[in-house]
Short mmCIF file of C-alpha atoms in Angstrom, two decimals:
data_model
loop_
_atom_site.label_atom_id
_atom_site.label_comp_id
_atom_site.label_asym_id
_atom_site.label_seq_id
_atom_site.Cartn_x
_atom_site.Cartn_y
_atom_site.Cartn_z
CA MET A 1 -0.08 -0.09 0.04
CA GLY A 2 2.61 2.55 -0.64
CA ASP A 3 2.29 5.64 -2.11
CA GLN A 4 4.12 8.45 -3.63
CA ALA A 5 3.91 10.79 -1.16
CA GLY A 6 5.80 8.79 1.69
CA PRO A 7 5.80 5.54 3.11
CA GLU A 8 2.68 4.43 5.11
CA PRO A 9 2.22 5.36 8.51
CA THR A 10 3.18 1.79 10.05
CA VAL A 11 6.48 1.55 7.77
CA SER A 12 7.86 5.36 9.26
CA VAL A 13 6.64 4.88 13.10
CA ARG A 14 8.98 1.59 13.19
CA GLN A 15 11.71 3.68 11.67
CA ASP A 16 11.00 6.43 14.30
CA LEU A 17 11.33 3.84 17.00
CA ARG A 18 14.73 2.30 16.03
CA LEU A 19 16.16 6.08 15.98
CA LEU A 20 14.54 6.69 19.29
CA GLU A 21 16.02 3.56 20.78
CA ALA A 22 19.31 4.38 19.05
CA ALA A 23 19.03 7.93 20.72
CA GLY A 24 18.54 6.32 24.08
CA ALA A 25 21.81 4.38 23.90
CA HIS A 26 23.44 8.04 23.57
CA PRO A 27 22.30 10.22 26.62
CA ASP A 28 24.43 13.00 25.67
CA GLY A 29 23.65 13.13 21.76
CA ALA A 30 24.74 11.48 18.42
CA SER A 31 25.34 12.81 14.97
CA VAL A 32 23.12 12.18 12.01
CA GLN A 33 25.48 9.47 10.94
CA GLN A 34 25.86 7.50 14.35
CA LEU A 35 21.71 7.11 14.77
CA ALA A 36 21.40 6.30 11.13
CA ARG A 37 24.27 3.61 11.40
CA ALA A 38 22.58 2.20 14.57
CA ALA A 39 19.04 2.36 13.38
CA GLY A 40 20.00 0.38 10.04
CA LEU A 41 18.47 3.25 8.22
CA PRO A 42 19.84 5.41 5.08
CA GLU A 43 21.36 8.63 6.24
CA LEU A 44 18.99 10.93 4.02
CA THR A 45 15.79 8.74 5.53
CA ALA A 46 17.16 8.99 9.25
CA ARG A 47 17.92 12.65 9.02
CA ARG A 48 14.29 13.27 7.80
CA HIS A 49 12.92 11.27 10.57
CA LEU A 50 15.15 12.75 13.06
CA HIS A 51 13.94 16.62 12.41
CA GLU A 52 10.45 15.32 12.01
CA LEU A 53 10.88 13.77 15.75
CA ALA A 54 12.71 17.12 16.74
CA ARG A 55 9.57 18.97 15.81
CA ASP A 56 6.84 17.00 17.07
CA GLY A 57 8.93 16.95 20.64
CA TYR A 58 10.47 13.58 20.91
CA LEU A 59 14.10 14.75 20.32
CA ASP A 60 16.23 17.76 21.02
CA GLU A 61 18.40 18.98 18.30
CA LEU A 62 21.69 20.19 19.79
CA ASP A 63 23.87 22.86 18.91
CA ASP A 64 26.43 20.83 17.16
CA GLY A 65 23.48 19.14 15.18
CA ALA A 66 23.32 15.78 17.30
CA PHE A 67 20.24 15.07 18.41
CA SER A 68 19.35 13.38 21.93
CA LEU A 69 16.28 12.08 23.69
CA ARG A 70 14.04 14.79 25.27
CA GLU A 71 13.80 14.77 29.08
CA ARG A 72 10.67 13.56 30.35
CA ASP A 73 8.99 14.42 33.52
CA PRO A 74 8.73 10.67 35.25
CA GLY A 75 5.75 11.31 36.85
CA LEU A 76 4.08 12.09 33.11
CA LEU A 77 2.04 9.00 31.59
CA PRO A 78 1.05 8.88 27.90
CA ALA A 79 -2.02 9.85 26.93
CA VAL A 80 -3.86 6.56 25.66
CA ASP A 81 -6.98 7.50 26.43
CA GLY A 82 -10.26 9.68 27.00
CA PRO A 83 -9.83 13.25 27.53
CA ALA A 84 -6.04 13.34 27.60
CA LEU A 85 -5.81 11.51 23.98
CA GLN A 86 -8.09 13.96 22.72
CA GLU A 87 -6.28 16.93 24.13
CA SER A 88 -3.02 15.42 22.54
CA ILE A 89 -4.78 14.71 18.89
CA ARG A 90 -6.69 17.79 18.69
CA PRO A 91 -3.80 20.68 17.49
CA LEU A 92 -3.11 18.03 14.75
CA LEU A 93 -6.53 17.61 13.59
CA SER A 94 -6.89 21.74 13.88
CA ALA A 95 -3.84 22.24 11.59
CA LEU A 96 -5.30 19.76 9.06
CA ARG A 97 -8.59 21.73 9.14
CA ASP A 98 -6.87 24.89 8.61
CA THR A 99 -4.67 23.86 5.85
CA LEU A 100 -7.30 22.25 3.69
CA SER A 101 -10.05 24.51 5.26
CA ALA A 102 -12.28 21.16 5.68
CA ALA A 103 -13.58 19.88 9.10
CA ALA A 104 -11.12 16.76 10.41
CA TYR A 105 -11.83 13.61 11.92
CA LEU A 106 -10.29 10.81 13.53
CA THR A 107 -11.64 7.22 14.13
CA LEU A 108 -10.22 3.98 15.80
CA TYR A 109 -11.44 0.46 15.31
CA ASP A 110 -12.41 -0.68 18.54
CA GLU A 111 -14.09 -3.98 19.50
CA GLY A 112 -15.35 -4.60 16.33
CA GLU A 113 -16.81 -1.21 15.90
CA ILE A 114 -15.45 2.38 14.12
CA ARG A 115 -15.60 4.81 16.64
CA VAL A 116 -15.19 8.76 15.82
CA LEU A 117 -12.80 9.71 18.87
CA GLU A 118 -12.76 13.53 17.48
CA ILE A 119 -14.25 16.22 15.29
CA VAL A 120 -12.60 19.60 14.86
CA ASP A 121 -14.67 21.66 12.73
CA GLY A 122 -15.05 25.47 12.48
CA PRO A 123 -17.40 28.53 11.01
CA ARG A 124 -15.50 27.90 7.67
CA ALA A 125 -15.16 24.31 7.95
CA PRO A 126 -18.29 22.77 9.35
CA ARG A 127 -18.95 18.95 10.12
CA VAL A 128 -21.20 16.85 8.11
CA ASP A 129 -24.58 16.38 9.75
CA LEU A 130 -23.87 13.11 11.25
CA TRP A 131 -27.38 11.71 10.93
CA VAL A 132 -26.36 8.36 10.60
CA SER A 133 -23.96 6.88 13.60
CA PHE A 134 -20.33 6.24 11.72
CA GLN A 135 -20.74 2.90 13.61
CA ASP A 136 -23.45 1.73 11.35
CA ALA A 137 -22.15 3.74 8.08
CA GLY A 138 -18.68 2.27 7.65
CA HIS A 139 -19.53 1.00 4.19
CA ALA A 140 -21.03 4.67 3.09
CA THR A 141 -18.07 6.93 4.78
CA ALA A 142 -14.55 7.22 3.62
CA LEU A 143 -13.27 7.16 7.30
CA GLY A 144 -15.56 3.84 7.53
CA LYS A 145 -13.91 2.38 4.29
CA SER A 146 -10.50 3.40 5.26
CA VAL A 147 -10.46 1.53 8.29
CA LEU A 148 -12.24 -1.59 6.39
CA ARG A 149 -9.50 -1.83 3.64
CA GLU A 150 -6.94 -2.41 6.16
CA LEU A 151 -8.50 -4.95 8.13
CA ASP A 152 -7.69 -8.58 7.35
CA GLU A 153 -10.21 -10.74 5.52
CA GLU A 154 -11.68 -12.34 8.72
CA ALA A 155 -12.40 -9.01 10.62
CA ARG A 156 -13.86 -7.57 7.59
CA ALA A 157 -15.93 -10.51 7.08
CA ASN A 158 -16.97 -9.91 10.76
CA TYR A 159 -17.97 -6.27 10.58
CA LEU A 160 -19.74 -6.78 7.69
CA SER A 161 -21.78 -9.89 8.95
CA ARG A 162 -22.76 -7.77 11.80
CA HIS A 163 -23.68 -4.30 9.49
CA SER A 164 -26.10 -3.89 6.69
CA LEU A 165 -25.25 -2.00 3.98
CA THR A 166 -27.88 0.56 4.11
CA ASP A 167 -28.88 2.67 1.62
CA LEU A 168 -28.24 6.39 2.63
CA THR A 169 -28.22 8.18 -0.57
CA PRO A 170 -28.65 7.32 -4.37
CA ARG A 171 -24.32 6.72 -4.02
CA THR A 172 -24.47 4.66 -1.29
CA ILE A 173 -22.96 1.19 -2.20
CA THR A 174 -25.53 -1.40 -0.92
CA ARG A 175 -24.06 -4.48 -2.59
CA ARG A 176 -21.50 -6.16 -0.76
CA GLU A 177 -19.36 -7.82 -3.78
CA GLU A 178 -19.12 -4.12 -5.29
CA LEU A 179 -17.89 -2.98 -1.78
CA LEU A 180 -15.39 -5.34 -1.70
CA ARG A 181 -14.21 -4.51 -4.96
CA GLN A 182 -13.86 -0.68 -4.36
CA LEU A 183 -12.12 -1.91 -1.05
CA ASP A 184 -9.87 -4.02 -2.70
CA ALA A 185 -8.85 -1.71 -5.86
CA PRO A 186 -5.10 -0.93 -5.73
CA PRO A 187 -5.11 2.17 -8.14
CA ALA A 188 -6.46 4.33 -4.86
CA GLY A 189 -3.55 3.69 -2.99
CA PRO A 190 -4.22 4.69 0.73
CA LEU A 191 -6.79 7.36 0.31
CA SER A 192 -10.36 6.48 0.26
CA LEU A 193 -13.27 8.32 -0.86
CA ASP A 194 -16.99 9.19 -0.10
CA ARG A 195 -18.80 11.13 -2.90
CA GLY A 196 -22.21 12.10 -1.46
CA GLU A 197 -22.21 8.38 -0.24
CA TYR A 198 -23.10 8.98 3.04
CA SER A 199 -24.64 12.70 2.92
CA ARG A 200 -25.89 14.30 0.03
CA GLY A 201 -23.43 17.16 -1.56
CA THR A 202 -20.60 15.97 0.65
CA THR A 203 -17.27 14.72 -0.41
CA CYS A 204 -15.03 13.13 2.47
CA ALA A 205 -11.20 11.78 1.84
CA ALA A 206 -9.42 9.33 4.90
CA VAL A 207 -6.34 7.61 5.13
CA PRO A 208 -5.54 5.18 7.86
CA VAL A 209 -3.78 5.76 11.15
CA TYR A 210 -2.38 3.60 13.81
CA SER A 211 -2.10 3.22 17.51
CA GLY A 212 0.10 0.68 17.74
CA ASP A 213 -1.66 -2.61 16.16
CA GLN A 214 -4.82 -0.76 16.33
CA VAL A 215 -6.35 0.45 12.97
CA GLY A 216 -8.30 3.94 12.26
CA SER A 217 -8.65 6.44 9.84
CA ILE A 218 -7.98 10.34 9.94
CA GLY A 219 -9.87 12.30 7.12
CA ILE A 220 -11.77 15.46 5.98
CA SER A 221 -14.93 16.53 4.94
CA PHE A 222 -16.23 18.94 2.38
CA ARG A 223 -18.85 20.16 0.10
CA SER A 224 -18.80 18.47 -3.28
CA ASP A 225 -19.02 21.57 -5.30
CA ARG A 226 -15.56 22.67 -3.87
CA MET A 227 -12.66 22.10 -5.88
CA TYR A 228 -9.63 20.25 -4.57
CA ARG A 229 -6.46 18.67 -6.23
CA THR A 230 -6.29 15.08 -5.30
CA THR A 231 -3.21 15.20 -4.95
CA GLU A 232 -2.78 17.85 -2.62
CA VAL A 233 -5.23 16.31 -0.10
CA LYS A 234 -3.77 13.05 -0.47
CA ALA A 235 -0.30 14.59 0.53
CA ARG A 236 -1.75 16.59 3.61
CA LEU A 237 -3.44 13.48 4.93
CA LEU A 238 -0.76 11.31 4.57
CA GLU A 239 1.63 14.18 6.81
CA SER A 240 -1.47 14.35 9.19
CA ALA A 241 -1.80 10.87 9.56
CA LEU A 242 1.78 10.11 10.12
CA ARG A 243 1.74 12.51 13.07
CA VAL A 244 -1.51 11.18 14.26
CA THR A 245 0.44 7.57 14.37
CA ARG A 246 3.25 8.81 16.09
CA ARG A 247 1.21 10.53 18.71
CA LEU A 248 -0.73 7.50 19.17
CA THR A 249 1.91 5.19 19.13
CA LEU A 250 5.00 6.63 20.64
CA PRO A 251 5.66 7.14 24.13
CA GLU A 252 4.73 10.86 25.05
CA CYS A 253 7.50 13.50 25.99
#
Protein backbone atom coordinates (compact mmCIF):
# COMPACT_ATOMS: atom_id res chain seq x y z
CA MET A 1 0.00 0.00 0.00
CA GLY A 2 2.87 2.34 -0.68
CA ASP A 3 2.33 5.83 -2.03
CA GLN A 4 4.45 8.39 -3.78
CA ALA A 5 3.78 10.90 -1.00
CA GLY A 6 5.76 8.76 1.43
CA PRO A 7 5.75 5.44 3.28
CA GLU A 8 2.64 4.33 5.10
CA PRO A 9 2.44 5.41 8.76
CA THR A 10 3.30 2.01 10.23
CA VAL A 11 6.57 1.83 8.28
CA SER A 12 7.56 5.35 9.28
CA VAL A 13 6.73 4.82 12.95
CA ARG A 14 8.78 1.61 13.05
CA GLN A 15 11.69 3.65 11.70
CA ASP A 16 10.99 6.32 14.33
CA LEU A 17 11.14 3.70 17.09
CA ARG A 18 14.49 2.42 15.86
CA LEU A 19 15.90 5.95 15.86
CA LEU A 20 14.50 6.66 19.34
CA GLU A 21 16.08 3.45 20.64
CA ALA A 22 19.38 4.48 19.06
CA ALA A 23 19.13 7.97 20.60
CA GLY A 24 18.36 6.41 23.99
CA ALA A 25 21.71 4.65 23.89
CA HIS A 26 23.49 8.03 23.57
CA PRO A 27 22.25 10.20 26.47
CA ASP A 28 24.67 13.00 25.55
CA GLY A 29 23.52 13.05 21.94
CA ALA A 30 24.65 11.43 18.71
CA SER A 31 25.13 12.59 15.15
CA VAL A 32 22.80 11.81 12.29
CA GLN A 33 25.38 9.41 10.88
CA GLN A 34 25.71 7.53 14.18
CA LEU A 35 21.96 7.23 14.66
CA ALA A 36 21.36 6.20 11.06
CA ARG A 37 23.98 3.47 11.35
CA ALA A 38 22.62 2.23 14.68
CA ALA A 39 19.04 2.16 13.33
CA GLY A 40 20.04 0.52 10.05
CA LEU A 41 18.58 3.34 7.96
CA PRO A 42 19.91 5.38 5.03
CA GLU A 43 21.31 8.67 6.25
CA LEU A 44 18.84 10.80 4.26
CA THR A 45 15.90 8.83 5.67
CA ALA A 46 17.26 9.08 9.20
CA ARG A 47 17.89 12.82 8.86
CA ARG A 48 14.29 13.46 7.75
CA HIS A 49 12.87 11.38 10.60
CA LEU A 50 15.13 12.96 13.19
CA HIS A 51 14.07 16.47 12.22
CA GLU A 52 10.39 15.41 12.29
CA LEU A 53 10.83 13.79 15.71
CA ALA A 54 12.49 16.96 17.00
CA ARG A 55 9.65 19.08 15.56
CA ASP A 56 7.09 16.89 17.31
CA GLY A 57 8.89 17.04 20.65
CA TYR A 58 10.45 13.57 20.93
CA LEU A 59 14.06 14.66 20.41
CA ASP A 60 16.21 17.71 21.07
CA GLU A 61 18.47 18.98 18.28
CA LEU A 62 21.71 20.13 19.87
CA ASP A 63 23.85 23.06 18.76
CA ASP A 64 26.36 20.80 17.05
CA GLY A 65 23.68 19.10 14.95
CA ALA A 66 23.46 16.02 17.16
CA PHE A 67 20.18 14.67 18.53
CA SER A 68 19.24 13.45 21.99
CA LEU A 69 16.09 12.19 23.67
CA ARG A 70 14.06 14.99 25.19
CA GLU A 71 13.94 14.75 28.96
CA ARG A 72 10.60 13.55 30.31
CA ASP A 73 8.82 14.28 33.53
CA PRO A 74 8.96 10.91 35.35
CA GLY A 75 5.40 11.41 36.57
CA LEU A 76 4.01 12.10 33.10
CA LEU A 77 1.96 9.23 31.71
CA PRO A 78 1.31 8.71 28.00
CA ALA A 79 -2.00 10.04 26.74
CA VAL A 80 -3.61 6.77 25.69
CA ASP A 81 -7.31 7.22 26.31
CA GLY A 82 -10.19 9.59 26.93
CA PRO A 83 -9.80 13.37 27.32
CA ALA A 84 -6.00 13.21 27.55
CA LEU A 85 -5.79 11.50 24.17
CA GLN A 86 -8.21 13.95 22.59
CA GLU A 87 -6.25 16.90 23.95
CA SER A 88 -3.07 15.41 22.51
CA ILE A 89 -4.54 14.83 19.04
CA ARG A 90 -6.72 17.93 18.66
CA PRO A 91 -3.90 20.33 17.63
CA LEU A 92 -2.93 17.99 14.79
CA LEU A 93 -6.51 17.82 13.54
CA SER A 94 -6.84 21.59 13.90
CA ALA A 95 -3.76 22.07 11.72
CA LEU A 96 -5.23 19.75 9.07
CA ARG A 97 -8.55 21.63 9.20
CA ASP A 98 -6.82 24.99 8.78
CA THR A 99 -4.57 23.76 5.95
CA LEU A 100 -7.40 22.35 3.84
CA SER A 101 -10.27 24.50 5.16
CA ALA A 102 -12.26 21.36 5.87
CA ALA A 103 -13.58 19.64 8.99
CA ALA A 104 -11.18 16.95 10.25
CA TYR A 105 -12.06 13.61 11.85
CA LEU A 106 -10.29 10.79 13.70
CA THR A 107 -11.65 7.25 14.10
CA LEU A 108 -10.34 4.05 15.68
CA TYR A 109 -11.54 0.48 15.20
CA ASP A 110 -12.34 -0.61 18.74
CA GLU A 111 -13.98 -3.88 19.78
CA GLY A 112 -15.33 -4.48 16.31
CA GLU A 113 -16.76 -0.99 15.80
CA ILE A 114 -15.60 2.11 13.92
CA ARG A 115 -15.73 4.84 16.56
CA VAL A 116 -15.31 8.58 15.99
CA LEU A 117 -12.83 9.84 18.60
CA GLU A 118 -12.58 13.47 17.60
CA ILE A 119 -14.02 16.02 15.18
CA VAL A 120 -12.47 19.44 14.67
CA ASP A 121 -14.56 21.89 12.65
CA GLY A 122 -15.22 25.62 12.51
CA PRO A 123 -17.42 28.32 10.95
CA ARG A 124 -15.59 28.03 7.62
CA ALA A 125 -15.16 24.25 7.90
CA PRO A 126 -18.46 22.80 9.15
CA ARG A 127 -18.74 19.11 10.01
CA VAL A 128 -21.02 16.81 8.09
CA ASP A 129 -24.42 16.26 9.68
CA LEU A 130 -23.99 12.97 11.57
CA TRP A 131 -27.50 11.84 10.88
CA VAL A 132 -26.52 8.15 10.95
CA SER A 133 -23.94 6.81 13.42
CA PHE A 134 -20.54 6.21 11.82
CA GLN A 135 -20.57 2.81 13.53
CA ASP A 136 -23.47 1.84 11.27
CA ALA A 137 -22.19 3.61 8.14
CA GLY A 138 -18.69 2.26 7.62
CA HIS A 139 -19.64 1.21 4.08
CA ALA A 140 -20.77 4.75 3.18
CA THR A 141 -17.99 6.93 4.62
CA ALA A 142 -14.41 7.47 3.56
CA LEU A 143 -13.38 7.11 7.21
CA GLY A 144 -15.12 3.76 7.49
CA LYS A 145 -13.86 2.45 4.16
CA SER A 146 -10.32 3.46 5.10
CA VAL A 147 -10.58 1.26 8.20
CA LEU A 148 -12.28 -1.61 6.38
CA ARG A 149 -9.65 -1.78 3.67
CA GLU A 150 -6.94 -2.20 6.33
CA LEU A 151 -8.69 -5.05 8.17
CA ASP A 152 -7.74 -8.63 7.39
CA GLU A 153 -10.27 -10.81 5.60
CA GLU A 154 -11.65 -12.36 8.79
CA ALA A 155 -12.10 -9.06 10.65
CA ARG A 156 -13.69 -7.42 7.62
CA ALA A 157 -16.12 -10.33 7.15
CA ASN A 158 -17.00 -10.15 10.85
CA TYR A 159 -17.79 -6.44 10.60
CA LEU A 160 -19.90 -6.85 7.46
CA SER A 161 -21.82 -9.75 9.01
CA ARG A 162 -22.98 -7.40 11.78
CA HIS A 163 -23.68 -4.27 9.72
CA SER A 164 -26.11 -4.03 6.83
CA LEU A 165 -25.17 -1.93 3.82
CA THR A 166 -27.96 0.56 4.37
CA ASP A 167 -29.00 2.80 1.49
CA LEU A 168 -28.27 6.32 2.78
CA THR A 169 -28.20 8.25 -0.52
CA PRO A 170 -28.58 7.29 -4.18
CA ARG A 171 -24.76 6.95 -4.31
CA THR A 172 -24.41 4.55 -1.37
CA ILE A 173 -22.87 1.18 -2.18
CA THR A 174 -25.35 -1.43 -1.00
CA ARG A 175 -23.97 -4.57 -2.67
CA ARG A 176 -21.30 -6.40 -0.69
CA GLU A 177 -19.45 -7.56 -3.81
CA GLU A 178 -19.18 -3.99 -5.12
CA LEU A 179 -17.96 -2.69 -1.76
CA LEU A 180 -15.28 -5.40 -1.49
CA ARG A 181 -14.18 -4.68 -5.06
CA GLN A 182 -13.75 -0.99 -4.21
CA LEU A 183 -11.92 -1.73 -0.95
CA ASP A 184 -9.45 -4.01 -2.71
CA ALA A 185 -8.89 -1.81 -5.77
CA PRO A 186 -5.17 -0.87 -5.83
CA PRO A 187 -5.12 2.44 -7.80
CA ALA A 188 -6.48 4.52 -4.90
CA GLY A 189 -3.46 3.67 -2.75
CA PRO A 190 -4.06 4.64 0.88
CA LEU A 191 -6.73 7.23 0.01
CA SER A 192 -10.42 6.34 0.45
CA LEU A 193 -13.18 8.57 -0.91
CA ASP A 194 -16.89 9.05 -0.29
CA ARG A 195 -18.58 11.21 -2.92
CA GLY A 196 -22.03 11.83 -1.51
CA GLU A 197 -22.44 8.24 -0.30
CA TYR A 198 -23.13 9.22 3.33
CA SER A 199 -24.61 12.70 2.84
CA ARG A 200 -25.78 14.33 -0.37
CA GLY A 201 -23.52 17.13 -1.55
CA THR A 202 -20.64 16.17 0.75
CA THR A 203 -17.32 14.62 -0.25
CA CYS A 204 -15.00 12.96 2.27
CA ALA A 205 -11.44 11.69 1.97
CA ALA A 206 -9.53 9.57 4.50
CA VAL A 207 -6.32 7.62 5.04
CA PRO A 208 -5.43 5.05 7.73
CA VAL A 209 -3.75 5.76 11.07
CA TYR A 210 -2.57 3.35 13.75
CA SER A 211 -2.39 3.18 17.51
CA GLY A 212 0.08 0.36 17.89
CA ASP A 213 -1.65 -2.56 16.15
CA GLN A 214 -5.05 -0.86 16.28
CA VAL A 215 -6.21 0.64 12.97
CA GLY A 216 -8.14 3.87 12.57
CA SER A 217 -8.50 6.67 10.06
CA ILE A 218 -8.07 10.39 9.69
CA GLY A 219 -10.12 12.32 7.17
CA ILE A 220 -11.78 15.52 6.03
CA SER A 221 -15.22 16.45 4.70
CA PHE A 222 -16.21 19.32 2.42
CA ARG A 223 -18.96 20.42 0.07
CA SER A 224 -18.82 18.51 -3.20
CA ASP A 225 -18.93 21.70 -5.25
CA ARG A 226 -15.58 22.80 -3.80
CA MET A 227 -12.57 22.05 -5.94
CA TYR A 228 -9.57 20.22 -4.48
CA ARG A 229 -6.60 18.59 -6.13
CA THR A 230 -6.64 14.94 -5.08
CA THR A 231 -2.84 14.88 -4.94
CA GLU A 232 -2.77 17.81 -2.50
CA VAL A 233 -5.46 16.28 -0.28
CA LYS A 234 -3.65 12.94 -0.26
CA ALA A 235 -0.31 14.52 0.61
CA ARG A 236 -1.76 16.59 3.46
CA LEU A 237 -3.71 13.64 4.85
CA LEU A 238 -0.69 11.33 4.73
CA GLU A 239 1.48 13.90 6.49
CA SER A 240 -1.16 14.34 9.21
CA ALA A 241 -1.71 10.57 9.46
CA LEU A 242 1.96 10.02 10.21
CA ARG A 243 1.94 12.66 12.94
CA VAL A 244 -1.26 11.26 14.47
CA THR A 245 0.13 7.71 14.34
CA ARG A 246 3.27 8.92 16.10
CA ARG A 247 1.19 10.62 18.79
CA LEU A 248 -0.94 7.49 19.27
CA THR A 249 1.93 4.99 19.21
CA LEU A 250 5.13 6.57 20.50
CA PRO A 251 5.65 7.36 24.18
CA GLU A 252 4.72 10.91 25.12
CA CYS A 253 7.48 13.33 26.00
